[in-house]
mmCIF file of C-alpha atoms in Angstrom:
data_model
loop_
_atom_site.group_PDB
_atom_site.id
_atom_site.type_symbol
_atom_site.label_atom_id
_atom_site.label_comp_id
_atom_site.label_asym_id
_atom_site.label_seq_id
_atom_site.Cartn_x
_atom_site.Cartn_y
_atom_site.Cartn_z
ATOM 1 C CA UNK A 1 28.262 3.179 21.821
ATOM 2 C CA UNK A 2 26.690 6.022 19.863
ATOM 3 C CA UNK A 3 27.466 4.317 16.570
ATOM 4 C CA UNK A 4 25.572 1.224 17.697
ATOM 5 C CA UNK A 5 22.452 3.323 18.395
ATOM 6 C CA UNK A 6 22.647 4.938 14.944
ATOM 7 C CA UNK A 7 22.240 1.521 13.319
ATOM 8 C CA UNK A 8 18.778 1.179 14.872
ATOM 9 C CA UNK A 9 17.731 4.670 13.878
ATOM 10 C CA UNK A 10 15.027 5.128 11.244
ATOM 11 C CA UNK A 11 16.476 6.906 8.224
ATOM 12 C CA UNK A 12 14.019 9.520 7.025
ATOM 13 C CA UNK A 13 14.172 11.934 4.134
ATOM 14 C CA UNK A 14 15.242 15.550 4.783
ATOM 15 C CA UNK A 15 12.568 18.200 5.322
ATOM 16 C CA UNK A 16 12.830 19.679 1.822
ATOM 17 C CA UNK A 17 11.258 16.483 0.445
ATOM 18 C CA UNK A 18 8.000 17.846 1.888
ATOM 19 C CA UNK A 19 7.987 20.384 -0.932
ATOM 20 C CA UNK A 20 8.717 17.649 -3.475
ATOM 21 C CA UNK A 21 5.752 15.574 -2.238
ATOM 22 C CA UNK A 22 3.433 18.579 -2.378
ATOM 23 C CA UNK A 23 4.822 19.431 -5.826
ATOM 24 C CA UNK A 24 3.884 15.952 -7.055
ATOM 25 C CA UNK A 25 0.320 16.520 -5.810
ATOM 26 C CA UNK A 26 0.168 19.862 -7.607
ATOM 27 C CA UNK A 27 1.444 18.368 -10.869
ATOM 28 C CA UNK A 28 -1.073 15.503 -10.672
ATOM 29 C CA UNK A 29 -3.862 17.992 -9.918
ATOM 30 C CA UNK A 30 -2.809 20.153 -12.852
ATOM 31 C CA UNK A 31 -2.798 17.152 -15.202
ATOM 32 C CA UNK A 32 -6.290 16.140 -14.048
ATOM 33 C CA UNK A 33 -7.660 19.681 -14.417
ATOM 34 C CA UNK A 34 -6.110 20.127 -17.871
ATOM 35 C CA UNK A 35 -7.581 16.808 -18.956
ATOM 36 C CA UNK A 36 -11.058 17.657 -17.639
ATOM 37 C CA UNK A 37 -10.967 21.058 -19.380
ATOM 38 C CA UNK A 38 -9.955 19.225 -22.607
ATOM 39 C CA UNK A 39 -6.583 20.928 -23.038
ATOM 40 C CA UNK A 40 -4.884 17.513 -22.832
ATOM 41 C CA UNK A 41 -6.317 14.444 -24.503
ATOM 42 C CA UNK A 42 -5.414 11.458 -22.314
ATOM 43 C CA UNK A 43 -7.083 8.079 -22.238
ATOM 44 C CA UNK A 44 -9.160 7.883 -18.990
ATOM 45 C CA UNK A 45 -7.519 4.575 -17.997
ATOM 46 C CA UNK A 46 -4.044 6.063 -18.392
ATOM 47 C CA UNK A 47 -5.115 9.195 -16.487
ATOM 48 C CA UNK A 48 -6.455 7.039 -13.635
ATOM 49 C CA UNK A 49 -3.210 5.075 -13.459
ATOM 50 C CA UNK A 50 -1.087 8.249 -13.521
ATOM 51 C CA UNK A 51 -3.266 9.835 -10.832
ATOM 52 C CA UNK A 52 -3.180 6.820 -8.503
ATOM 53 C CA UNK A 53 0.565 6.380 -8.929
ATOM 54 C CA UNK A 54 1.257 10.084 -8.399
ATOM 55 C CA UNK A 55 -0.868 10.246 -5.267
ATOM 56 C CA UNK A 56 0.798 7.097 -3.931
ATOM 57 C CA UNK A 57 4.320 8.423 -4.561
ATOM 58 C CA UNK A 58 3.444 11.835 -3.091
ATOM 59 C CA UNK A 59 1.956 10.298 0.066
ATOM 60 C CA UNK A 60 4.922 7.959 0.463
ATOM 61 C CA UNK A 61 7.388 10.836 0.191
ATOM 62 C CA UNK A 62 5.414 12.858 2.736
ATOM 63 C CA UNK A 63 5.213 9.873 5.097
ATOM 64 C CA UNK A 64 8.962 9.277 4.978
ATOM 65 C CA UNK A 65 9.966 12.933 5.432
ATOM 66 C CA UNK A 66 11.194 14.254 8.768
ATOM 67 C CA UNK A 67 9.025 16.705 10.644
ATOM 68 C CA UNK A 68 10.379 19.854 12.251
ATOM 69 C CA UNK A 69 10.995 18.312 15.678
ATOM 70 C CA UNK A 70 12.041 14.709 15.127
ATOM 71 C CA UNK A 71 12.906 12.940 18.393
ATOM 72 C CA UNK A 72 12.431 9.542 20.036
ATOM 73 C CA UNK A 73 8.781 10.234 20.901
ATOM 74 C CA UNK A 74 8.045 11.290 17.336
ATOM 75 C CA UNK A 75 9.710 8.121 16.064
ATOM 76 C CA UNK A 76 7.603 6.025 18.414
ATOM 77 C CA UNK A 77 4.423 7.820 17.293
ATOM 78 C CA UNK A 78 5.443 7.276 13.658
ATOM 79 C CA UNK A 79 5.927 3.533 14.200
ATOM 80 C CA UNK A 80 2.651 3.169 16.116
ATOM 81 C CA UNK A 81 0.826 4.972 13.310
ATOM 82 C CA UNK A 82 2.404 2.724 10.678
ATOM 83 C CA UNK A 83 1.430 -0.339 12.695
ATOM 84 C CA UNK A 84 -2.155 0.851 13.076
ATOM 85 C CA UNK A 85 -2.373 1.673 9.353
ATOM 86 C CA UNK A 86 -1.087 -1.810 8.484
ATOM 87 C CA UNK A 87 -3.607 -3.486 10.796
ATOM 88 C CA UNK A 88 -6.351 -1.287 9.340
ATOM 89 C CA UNK A 89 -5.353 -2.305 5.798
ATOM 90 C CA UNK A 90 -5.387 -6.016 6.643
ATOM 91 C CA UNK A 91 -8.730 -5.710 8.428
ATOM 92 C CA UNK A 92 -10.177 -3.685 5.584
ATOM 93 C CA UNK A 93 -9.056 -6.301 3.064
ATOM 94 C CA UNK A 94 -10.660 -9.092 5.097
ATOM 95 C CA UNK A 95 -13.942 -7.316 5.906
ATOM 96 C CA UNK A 96 -14.638 -5.533 2.600
ATOM 97 C CA UNK A 97 -15.775 -8.627 0.614
ATOM 98 C CA UNK A 98 -18.333 -9.463 3.300
ATOM 99 C CA UNK A 99 -19.653 -5.889 3.335
ATOM 100 C CA UNK A 100 -19.982 -6.011 -0.454
ATOM 101 C CA UNK A 101 -21.820 -9.330 -0.175
ATOM 102 C CA UNK A 102 -24.356 -7.867 2.259
ATOM 103 C CA UNK A 103 -24.978 -4.553 0.480
ATOM 104 C CA UNK A 104 -24.311 -5.325 -3.206
ATOM 105 C CA UNK A 105 -24.905 -9.097 -3.432
ATOM 106 C CA UNK A 106 -21.374 -9.584 -4.759
ATOM 107 C CA UNK A 107 -18.425 -11.110 -2.938
ATOM 108 C CA UNK A 108 -15.915 -9.769 -5.476
ATOM 109 C CA UNK A 109 -14.241 -6.472 -4.644
ATOM 110 C CA UNK A 110 -13.218 -3.910 -7.226
ATOM 111 C CA UNK A 111 -10.544 -2.162 -5.180
ATOM 112 C CA UNK A 112 -7.031 -2.086 -6.540
ATOM 113 C CA UNK A 113 -3.842 -2.469 -4.546
ATOM 114 C CA UNK A 114 -2.956 1.184 -5.109
ATOM 115 C CA UNK A 115 -6.303 2.264 -3.642
ATOM 116 C CA UNK A 116 -5.648 0.113 -0.568
ATOM 117 C CA UNK A 117 -2.151 1.582 -0.152
ATOM 118 C CA UNK A 118 -3.473 5.136 -0.545
ATOM 119 C CA UNK A 119 -6.114 4.407 2.097
ATOM 120 C CA UNK A 120 -3.480 2.966 4.447
ATOM 121 C CA UNK A 121 -1.238 6.022 4.005
ATOM 122 C CA UNK A 122 -4.167 8.368 4.646
ATOM 123 C CA UNK A 123 -5.003 6.436 7.841
ATOM 124 C CA UNK A 124 -1.326 6.712 8.803
ATOM 125 C CA UNK A 125 -1.422 10.515 8.405
ATOM 126 C CA UNK A 126 -4.650 10.884 10.379
ATOM 127 C CA UNK A 127 -3.330 8.772 13.272
ATOM 128 C CA UNK A 128 0.163 10.304 13.174
ATOM 129 C CA UNK A 129 -1.022 13.895 13.261
ATOM 130 C CA UNK A 130 -3.716 13.248 15.871
ATOM 131 C CA UNK A 131 -1.138 11.566 18.133
ATOM 132 C CA UNK A 132 1.298 14.443 17.574
ATOM 133 C CA UNK A 133 -1.325 16.966 18.682
ATOM 134 C CA UNK A 134 -1.991 14.988 21.894
ATOM 135 C CA UNK A 135 1.695 14.853 22.791
#
């Protein structure tokens, strides 16, 4: 019976991946600072792509890493937060063109998919940690 329950368990990364995710943020920050100070010469478009991708990978690793006390309640909070972040992302995608139309007289949005995913992951972290504190 225990083996059947393990099939429905969410497989998360071990805790040491927290350090890897933070390390990715530090490396991306270092690259940006070195480029701004003119030690590195990188095309701004390439730097923007590297920065967005690095932030996205770092946030994803942090989101999929176990916390210190991982139990059924934590799993439920994690899934509720992911659901809320997904609904937020869909709502944001639907509402944003209309907001742009009202305030900028343009229905076309300039947000990229990576920016939407970063926003959704940030919403996930805010909801997840606020629900953990209330527990």
